[in-house]
Amino acid sequence: MAAAYPHNHSRHAVITVVVGCLCFVSSDSIYTLIQKLDNNMKWWLMTTCLVGFFYIFASPFWRKTITPNYSNFSIWYIICLLVAALYHLPNFQPMGVDMRMNLSLFFTTFISSIFILTVFHLIFLGLWYVSLVSPAAGRRPKILTVLQNCTVISIACCVFYSMCGNYALNESSTFGRKDSLWKTGERSELLVKDECKSWFAQVGPARDHSLLFKWTVFGESSDELSPIYTLWATFIGLYIANFVVERSTGWALTHPLSAEEIERLKDEQRKPKFLDMVPWYSGTSADLFKTAFDLLVSVTVFMGRFDMRMMQATMNGTREGAKQEDFLYDHFREKDDFWFDFTADTGDGGNSSYSVARLLAQPSLDGRTKDSSIKLPRGNLLLIGGDLAYPYPSPDTYEKRFFYPFEEALRPPSWYKEEHIAVNKPELPVGISDLKQYDGPQCFVIPGNHDWFDGLQTFMRYICHKSWLGGWLMPQKKSYFALQLPKGWWVFGLDLALHSDIDIYQFKFFSELISDKVLKNDSVIVMTHAPNWILDYYWNEPTGKNVSHLIRDHLVGRCKLRIAGDLHHYMRHSYVQSENPAVVQHLLVNGCGGAFLHPTHVFGNLIEAHDATYETKAAYPSILDSRGIAWGNILKFRKKNWQFDFIGGSIYFILTFSMFPLCKLDHILQDDTISGLIKNLVSAIWDAFMYMFGESYVSFVGALILSVAAILFVPPKVSKKKRVIIGVLHVSAHLLSALGLMLLMELCVQSCISNNLLATSGYHSLYNWYRTVESEHFPDPTGLWARIEQWTFGLYPACIKYLMSAFDVPEVMAVMRTKICKNGMVSLSRGGAVIYYASVFLYFWVLSTPAVSLVFGSYLYFCINWLHLHFDEAFSSLRIANYKSFTRFHIKEDGDLEVFTLAVDKVPKKWKVDSHWQNESGEQEHQLSHQRQYPSKWIANPLDRDPVKMVQIVDHFVIRKDEAVAENHH
């Protein structure tokens, strides 16, 4: 038996024990089981349903890297509940498995093991405290490891008892257990294993042993062997001996780890610390609750009362109009062959954000098309269109979800310090006195709605008062800006805040800039966070009136392109020739910088914007792929959103709370025909439904609140009448599911009670039964148990008693249910009622959580694919990290703007350190990262899945200065 340190048990130990149990099931037992299958069909169907529900509940946690604590808790939770339910069913009796004896033995040895090992560790720590053992002994063992050891010891004892019994094999008696489950002639001789015989032969009779061993193991007045005690004591002794040797001799300090262990630890250290995608449907995430609170405060306090944009303009009040250098940057205008990139919605999952940042950081990319590849150099400028970190802006989310992936892709200078606050921007490298002289990549950022949830405080601290985003220099001082680029091109970065529009001070700055600086033949790219042209058309509600006024009446045809994020996909709409002139030629949205994916199939092929018609020219993912991805809501909603269990299970329990128990159910199963059975079930569900509305106050109020919430949950895109219809149908599906599951659970309990499988011996039936057979299986002629009870002040039997009662939830629930059905709820005390509903909730939660996720996921699928509703809710639930892209622009020598959108379909989940990066870092430690050939630390594992090798061009077009539209599709 391995000690608690340094080794730990794994799930393979449990698997080994289970497989061992199955291997000991004899062929005769299986034959007997098949013979009796017809008589036990009802119970096998019940067992199959029970195991099926528990498997569905546990399915998200098998081979899934989710929060380990909840995963471990859920697995052990369902194992305990499943075993507690199965041992009451008669299915295993034909197999010769005495579930009650095994469970009783398990709890007894488990409590005994915990008690002995706890005392041992306390003594050992005491010896360490007085310096009688090695300093290594002061390292306390993990509680979970001790519990795992106790569990494995107890399971091993139970397996041995099931296979070999608990009596000595002697020459004058037959070997085996006194098991009433087996009739004469039905006992399998194969249960008598050669291993059991050899075990007893090695131990021998009591007369061959010392007095102490004889008193402990055999009983001083009996020659009967108790091998369970021997086996248990052997395991405990091995644990103690191994632990003492490791700690007291300093073995753990003097013996190095194995090569395999060292390599595993190195691999752990070599993994990036990327965070998972944000769980938007989590019922336990404090981040989401804080997001909701910050949004409430921002909307009710800041909007219309305090605006950071107003403060920025006020602080620069001494500098008027276009001369305000904190908003205008013209150091790019003399560059030749200028390239720049655009991305948005970056800080969600670490894998996806780093994949995009890695592509942006490469000195060049080979963008693949259907026929060839195009070499595209890194952009001199990086534009980020807001929503830098999810779900809300804070130092933690900005650092871990936004800055960390970019820093791993392109390292900041060696002198950079995270805590540094830039008060005099730009802070240039040594030897460079002007921004025009700096040849490295630079970054400008506008805030999104998520960045405004805290009133823009975090954005100002981390963007406007920091100089580096990884290896990108950030000269930016304010939340909005204007960039003068070569060949007469401009970029206006607008801050829409939570209003979806620019404020009057921002409008004043840009309108005066257009009047004073922007020439008639110049071209302007307007960058906003929200794509008003799509959202306004989708919601049929115009926003951004100041922006539209600026573009239509001040730029007057000079706005050649609008770019935005917010929607986490790529779509380009281009002007369709008509009577109305084009205010803007192209409308481009690309929010694939790292956040979860949004659908493309819900926004239509043609949209109306700026008093003109625009046609969809490119979409990524494709419309067909987008529709197919929506199926994941039915198939994967719970797997992706396991934390939704806390909300869904609680809702279903509230809907059925005051209807438990359903006492008169015998008539449902009396009909022999399937049609009659279905009719009875439908009638019972209808009766429960009417009872809820007529007499069940808690369930009725819960259903009423859920109905209101479901109606309000329907997007206002449809009429009020349709919202009510959709909401009512949604709630009706949940009610039908909840009532059906309640009826199924109550039918199972009622069947067990009717067949005397439950509610036969009171709350402590398992413990009382164990005491009746304890003397038979574990004789105690010396009165040892009585002395232990006296020494522990009654804790020894009390712990076992109440642990068995807490485990036997079905019996407790059935006993109280029987009382309620006979004498009403008044027959239970307040504490008894709490215990009853708690026991009901434990099982009903397992049944309901998969059902509520299935119903809700089906609702989202139906709405997104058939009604084109819930485009945000239906895809945030899937937490898709794939389909990431960014857009690269090239201002050519003739002034034309060439646009490439580069994308990767699959985002890697495993990374390893790039050996080329390691070599460059060692040889050129102080070299700026943008000057290196391999600037990114991590590459995909395996390498052929790396984003650099998988990048493709999904859209390519050219905006000419002398033509309205000129396209070149690949």
PDB file of N, CA, C and O in Angstrom, residues 845-888:
ATOM      1  N   TRP A 845     -31.963  16.195  -8.283  1.00  0.00           N
ATOM      2  CA  TRP A 845     -30.972  17.051  -8.944  1.00  0.00           C
ATOM      3  C   TRP A 845     -30.215  16.271 -10.009  1.00  0.00           C
ATOM      4  O   TRP A 845     -29.946  16.780 -11.098  1.00  0.00           O
ATOM      5  N   VAL A 846     -29.880  15.016  -9.714  1.00  0.00           N
ATOM      6  CA  VAL A 846     -29.183  14.179 -10.697  1.00  0.00           C
ATOM      7  C   VAL A 846     -30.068  13.931 -11.913  1.00  0.00           C
ATOM      8  O   VAL A 846     -29.604  13.925 -13.050  1.00  0.00           O
ATOM      9  N   LEU A 847     -31.366  13.707 -11.672  1.00  0.00           N
ATOM     10  CA  LEU A 847     -32.275  13.448 -12.781  1.00  0.00           C
ATOM     11  C   LEU A 847     -32.559  14.705 -13.593  1.00  0.00           C
ATOM     12  O   LEU A 847     -32.704  14.652 -14.819  1.00  0.00           O
ATOM     13  N   SER A 848     -32.626  15.845 -12.928  1.00  0.00           N
ATOM     14  CA  SER A 848     -33.125  17.056 -13.591  1.00  0.00           C
ATOM     15  C   SER A 848     -32.062  17.836 -14.340  1.00  0.00           C
ATOM     16  O   SER A 848     -32.359  18.462 -15.365  1.00  0.00           O
ATOM     17  N   THR A 849     -30.824  17.838 -13.862  1.00  0.00           N
ATOM     18  CA  THR A 849     -29.815  18.690 -14.502  1.00  0.00           C
ATOM     19  C   THR A 849     -29.563  18.335 -15.968  1.00  0.00           C
ATOM     20  O   THR A 849     -29.462  19.244 -16.799  1.00  0.00           O
ATOM     21  N   PRO A 850     -29.448  17.057 -16.350  1.00  0.00           N
ATOM     22  CA  PRO A 850     -29.309  16.794 -17.788  1.00  0.00           C
ATOM     23  C   PRO A 850     -30.551  17.193 -18.579  1.00  0.00           C
ATOM     24  O   PRO A 850     -30.445  17.658 -19.718  1.00  0.00           O
ATOM     25  N   ALA A 851     -31.737  17.018 -17.966  1.00  0.00           N
ATOM     26  CA  ALA A 851     -32.983  17.332 -18.667  1.00  0.00           C
ATOM     27  C   ALA A 851     -33.128  18.830 -18.903  1.00  0.00           C
ATOM     28  O   ALA A 851     -33.498  19.263 -20.008  1.00  0.00           O
ATOM     29  N   VAL A 852     -32.833  19.638 -17.904  1.00  0.00           N
ATOM     30  CA  VAL A 852     -33.002  21.082 -18.072  1.00  0.00           C
ATOM     31  C   VAL A 852     -32.005  21.622 -19.092  1.00  0.00           C
ATOM     32  O   VAL A 852     -32.326  22.523 -19.887  1.00  0.00           O
ATOM     33  N   SER A 853     -30.797  21.061 -19.128  1.00  0.00           N
ATOM     34  CA  SER A 853     -29.824  21.492 -20.137  1.00  0.00           C
ATOM     35  C   SER A 853     -30.262  21.087 -21.536  1.00  0.00           C
ATOM     36  O   SER A 853     -30.084  21.839 -22.494  1.00  0.00           O
ATOM     37  N   LEU A 854     -30.852  19.895 -21.660  1.00  0.00           N
ATOM     38  CA  LEU A 854     -31.326  19.433 -22.966  1.00  0.00           C
ATOM     39  C   LEU A 854     -32.472  20.308 -23.466  1.00  0.00           C
ATOM     40  O   LEU A 854     -32.500  20.710 -24.644  1.00  0.00           O
ATOM     41  N   VAL A 855     -33.421  20.626 -22.600  1.00  0.00           N
ATOM     42  CA  VAL A 855     -34.563  21.451 -23.000  1.00  0.00           C
ATOM     43  C   VAL A 855     -34.100  22.865 -23.353  1.00  0.00           C
ATOM     44  O   VAL A 855     -34.491  23.420 -24.389  1.00  0.00           O
ATOM     45  N   PHE A 856     -33.244  23.446 -22.521  1.00  0.00           N
ATOM     46  CA  PHE A 856     -32.785  24.807 -22.775  1.00  0.00           C
ATOM     47  C   PHE A 856     -31.907  24.858 -24.023  1.00  0.00           C
ATOM     48  O   PHE A 856     -32.008  25.796 -24.830  1.00  0.00           O
ATOM     49  N   GLY A 857     -31.023  23.872 -24.195  1.00  0.00           N
ATOM     50  CA  GLY A 857     -30.199  23.825 -25.393  1.00  0.00           C
ATOM     51  C   GLY A 857     -31.029  23.658 -26.656  1.00  0.00           C
ATOM     52  O   GLY A 857     -30.739  24.274 -27.693  1.00  0.00           O
ATOM     53  N   SER A 858     -32.090  22.841 -26.591  1.00  0.00           N
ATOM     54  CA  SER A 858     -32.978  22.664 -27.747  1.00  0.00           C
ATOM     55  C   SER A 858     -33.712  23.963 -28.064  1.00  0.00           C
ATOM     56  O   SER A 858     -33.926  24.305 -29.232  1.00  0.00           O
ATOM     57  N   TYR A 859     -34.101  24.689 -27.019  1.00  0.00           N
ATOM     58  CA  TYR A 859     -34.751  25.987 -27.222  1.00  0.00           C
ATOM     59  C   TYR A 859     -33.808  26.956 -27.945  1.00  0.00           C
ATOM     60  O   TYR A 859     -34.212  27.640 -28.901  1.00  0.00           O
ATOM     61  N   LEU A 860     -32.548  27.001 -27.513  1.00  0.00           N
ATOM     62  CA  LEU A 860     -31.592  27.892 -28.165  1.00  0.00           C
ATOM     63  C   LEU A 860     -31.367  27.486 -29.618  1.00  0.00           C
ATOM     64  O   LEU A 860     -31.280  28.349 -30.511  1.00  0.00           O
ATOM     65  N   TYR A 861     -31.274  26.188 -29.886  1.00  0.00           N
ATOM     66  CA  TYR A 861     -31.077  25.736 -31.260  1.00  0.00           C
ATOM     67  C   TYR A 861     -32.268  26.123 -32.135  1.00  0.00           C
ATOM     68  O   TYR A 861     -32.092  26.623 -33.253  1.00  0.00           O
ATOM     69  N   PHE A 862     -33.474  25.886 -31.646  1.00  0.00           N
ATOM     70  CA  PHE A 862     -34.668  26.210 -32.421  1.00  0.00           C
ATOM     71  C   PHE A 862     -34.719  27.708 -32.713  1.00  0.00           C
ATOM     72  O   PHE A 862     -35.017  28.130 -33.845  1.00  0.00           O
ATOM     73  N   CYS A 863     -34.407  28.521 -31.713  1.00  0.00           N
ATOM     74  CA  CYS A 863     -34.487  29.973 -31.895  1.00  0.00           C
ATOM     75  C   CYS A 863     -33.422  30.482 -32.868  1.00  0.00           C
ATOM     76  O   CYS A 863     -33.711  31.324 -33.729  1.00  0.00           O
ATOM     77  N   ILE A 864     -32.190  29.973 -32.767  1.00  0.00           N
ATOM     78  CA  ILE A 864     -31.122  30.524 -33.591  1.00  0.00           C
ATOM     79  C   ILE A 864     -31.226  30.058 -35.035  1.00  0.00           C
ATOM     80  O   ILE A 864     -30.921  30.812 -35.970  1.00  0.00           O
ATOM     81  N   ASN A 865     -31.669  28.825 -35.272  1.00  0.00           N
ATOM     82  CA  ASN A 865     -31.678  28.307 -36.643  1.00  0.00           C
ATOM     83  C   ASN A 865     -33.003  28.509 -37.359  1.00  0.00           C
ATOM     84  O   ASN A 865     -33.032  28.538 -38.593  1.00  0.00           O
ATOM     85  N   TRP A 866     -34.097  28.642 -36.619  1.00  0.00           N
ATOM     86  CA  TRP A 866     -35.400  28.775 -37.253  1.00  0.00           C
ATOM     87  C   TRP A 866     -35.988  30.171 -37.125  1.00  0.00           C
ATOM     88  O   TRP A 866     -36.683  30.648 -38.024  1.00  0.00           O
ATOM     89  N   LEU A 867     -35.737  30.821 -35.983  1.00  0.00           N
ATOM     90  CA  LEU A 867     -36.289  32.155 -35.764  1.00  0.00           C
ATOM     91  C   LEU A 867     -35.229  33.249 -35.835  1.00  0.00           C
ATOM     92  O   LEU A 867     -35.577  34.434 -35.789  1.00  0.00           O
ATOM     93  N   HIS A 868     -33.963  32.879 -35.919  1.00  0.00           N
ATOM     94  CA  HIS A 868     -32.845  33.830 -35.963  1.00  0.00           C
ATOM     95  C   HIS A 868     -32.841  34.739 -34.742  1.00  0.00           C
ATOM     96  O   HIS A 868     -32.563  35.946 -34.841  1.00  0.00           O
ATOM     97  N   LEU A 869     -33.136  34.150 -33.595  1.00  0.00           N
ATOM     98  CA  LEU A 869     -33.114  34.866 -32.327  1.00  0.00           C
ATOM     99  C   LEU A 869     -31.979  34.328 -31.457  1.00  0.00           C
ATOM    100  O   LEU A 869     -31.489  33.222 -31.672  1.00  0.00           O
ATOM    101  N   HIS A 870     -31.600  35.102 -30.457  1.00  0.00           N
ATOM    102  CA  HIS A 870     -30.590  34.691 -29.472  1.00  0.00           C
ATOM    103  C   HIS A 870     -29.237  34.410 -30.120  1.00  0.00           C
ATOM    104  O   HIS A 870     -28.564  33.437 -29.771  1.00  0.00           O
ATOM    105  N   PHE A 871     -28.805  35.267 -31.052  1.00  0.00           N
ATOM    106  CA  PHE A 871     -27.505  35.017 -31.671  1.00  0.00           C
ATOM    107  C   PHE A 871     -26.377  35.105 -30.655  1.00  0.00           C
ATOM    108  O   PHE A 871     -25.337  34.441 -30.798  1.00  0.00           O
ATOM    109  N   ASP A 872     -26.546  35.900 -29.614  1.00  0.00           N
ATOM    110  CA  ASP A 872     -25.525  36.015 -28.574  1.00  0.00           C
ATOM    111  C   ASP A 872     -25.615  34.847 -27.596  1.00  0.00           C
ATOM    112  O   ASP A 872     -24.625  34.181 -27.290  1.00  0.00           O
ATOM    113  N   GLU A 873     -26.813  34.583 -27.081  1.00  0.00           N
ATOM    114  CA  GLU A 873     -27.000  33.551 -26.072  1.00  0.00           C
ATOM    115  C   GLU A 873     -26.742  32.150 -26.620  1.00  0.00           C
ATOM    116  O   GLU A 873     -26.192  31.281 -25.929  1.00  0.00           O
ATOM    117  N   ALA A 874     -27.149  31.913 -27.882  1.00  0.00           N
ATOM    118  CA  ALA A 874     -27.056  30.565 -28.440  1.00  0.00           C
ATOM    119  C   ALA A 874     -25.627  30.182 -28.806  1.00  0.00           C
ATOM    120  O   ALA A 874     -25.325  28.987 -28.909  1.00  0.00           O
ATOM    121  N   PHE A 875     -24.733  31.167 -28.998  1.00  0.00           N
ATOM    122  CA  PHE A 875     -23.354  30.820 -29.333  1.00  0.00           C
ATOM    123  C   PHE A 875     -22.394  31.057 -28.173  1.00  0.00           C
ATOM    124  O   PHE A 875     -21.345  30.418 -28.116  1.00  0.00           O
ATOM    125  N   SER A 876     -22.735  31.937 -27.253  1.00  0.00           N
ATOM    126  CA  SER A 876     -21.897  32.061 -26.055  1.00  0.00           C
ATOM    127  C   SER A 876     -21.976  30.785 -25.229  1.00  0.00           C
ATOM    128  O   SER A 876     -21.037  30.450 -24.500  1.00  0.00           O
ATOM    129  N   SER A 877     -23.076  30.055 -25.336  1.00  0.00           N
ATOM    130  CA  SER A 877     -23.220  28.793 -24.619  1.00  0.00           C
ATOM    131  C   SER A 877     -22.239  27.738 -25.117  1.00  0.00           C
ATOM    132  O   SER A 877     -21.835  26.854 -24.365  1.00  0.00           O
ATOM    133  N   LEU A 878     -21.827  27.827 -26.383  1.00  0.00           N
ATOM    134  CA  LEU A 878     -20.945  26.816 -26.967  1.00  0.00           C
ATOM    135  C   LEU A 878     -19.470  27.079 -26.660  1.00  0.00           C
ATOM    136  O   LEU A 878     -18.649  26.172 -26.780  1.00  0.00           O
ATOM    137  N   ARG A 879     -19.132  28.317 -26.317  1.00  0.00           N
ATOM    138  CA  ARG A 879     -17.760  28.668 -25.911  1.00  0.00           C
ATOM    139  C   ARG A 879     -16.749  28.168 -26.947  1.00  0.00           C
ATOM    140  O   ARG A 879     -15.742  27.545 -26.610  1.00  0.00           O
ATOM    141  N   ILE A 880     -17.006  28.479 -28.212  1.00  0.00           N
ATOM    142  CA  ILE A 880     -16.174  27.978 -29.304  1.00  0.00           C
ATOM    143  C   ILE A 880     -14.927  28.848 -29.433  1.00  0.00           C
ATOM    144  O   ILE A 880     -15.015  30.051 -29.652  1.00  0.00           O
ATOM    145  N   ALA A 881     -13.769  28.221 -29.316  1.00  0.00           N
ATOM    146  CA  ALA A 881     -12.505  28.936 -29.446  1.00  0.00           C
ATOM    147  C   ALA A 881     -11.993  28.941 -30.880  1.00  0.00           C
ATOM    148  O   ALA A 881     -11.060  29.685 -31.192  1.00  0.00           O
ATOM    149  N   ASN A 882     -12.573  28.131 -31.738  1.00  0.00           N
ATOM    150  CA  ASN A 882     -12.097  28.016 -33.119  1.00  0.00           C
ATOM    151  C   ASN A 882     -12.596  29.172 -33.983  1.00  0.00           C
ATOM    152  O   ASN A 882     -13.308  30.048 -33.524  1.00  0.00           O
ATOM    153  N   TYR A 883     -12.217  29.137 -35.271  1.00  0.00           N
ATOM    154  CA  TYR A 883     -12.602  30.149 -36.260  1.00  0.00           C
ATOM    155  C   TYR A 883     -12.136  31.538 -35.828  1.00  0.00           C
ATOM    156  O   TYR A 883     -12.930  32.435 -35.587  1.00  0.00           O
ATOM    157  N   LYS A 884     -10.833  31.698 -35.740  1.00  0.00           N
ATOM    158  CA  LYS A 884     -10.248  32.972 -35.348  1.00  0.00           C
ATOM    159  C   LYS A 884      -9.589  33.637 -36.564  1.00  0.00           C
ATOM    160  O   LYS A 884      -9.035  32.960 -37.451  1.00  0.00           O
ATOM    161  N   SER A 885      -9.648  34.970 -36.577  1.00  0.00           N
ATOM    162  CA  SER A 885      -9.134  35.696 -37.742  1.00  0.00           C
ATOM    163  C   SER A 885      -8.747  37.116 -37.354  1.00  0.00           C
ATOM    164  O   SER A 885      -9.088  37.606 -36.274  1.00  0.00           O
ATOM    165  N   PHE A 886      -8.029  37.764 -38.259  1.00  0.00           N
ATOM    166  CA  PHE A 886      -7.760  39.199 -38.166  1.00  0.00           C
ATOM    167  C   PHE A 886      -7.619  39.711 -39.597  1.00  0.00           C
ATOM    168  O   PHE A 886      -7.512  38.929 -40.556  1.00  0.00           O
ATOM    169  N   THR A 887      -7.633  41.017 -39.757  1.00  0.00           N
ATOM    170  CA  THR A 887      -7.566  41.634 -41.087  1.00  0.00           C
ATOM    171  C   THR A 887      -6.280  42.428 -41.227  1.00  0.00           C
ATOM    172  O   THR A 887      -5.929  43.211 -40.337  1.00  0.00           O
ATOM    173  N   ARG A 888      -5.589  42.196 -42.341  1.00  0.00           N
ATOM    174  CA  ARG A 888      -4.330  42.882 -42.625  1.00  0.00           C
ATOM    175  C   ARG A 888      -4.511  43.800 -43.833  1.00  0.00           C
ATOM    176  O   ARG A 888      -5.016  43.371 -44.875  1.00  0.00           O
TER     177      ARG A 888
END
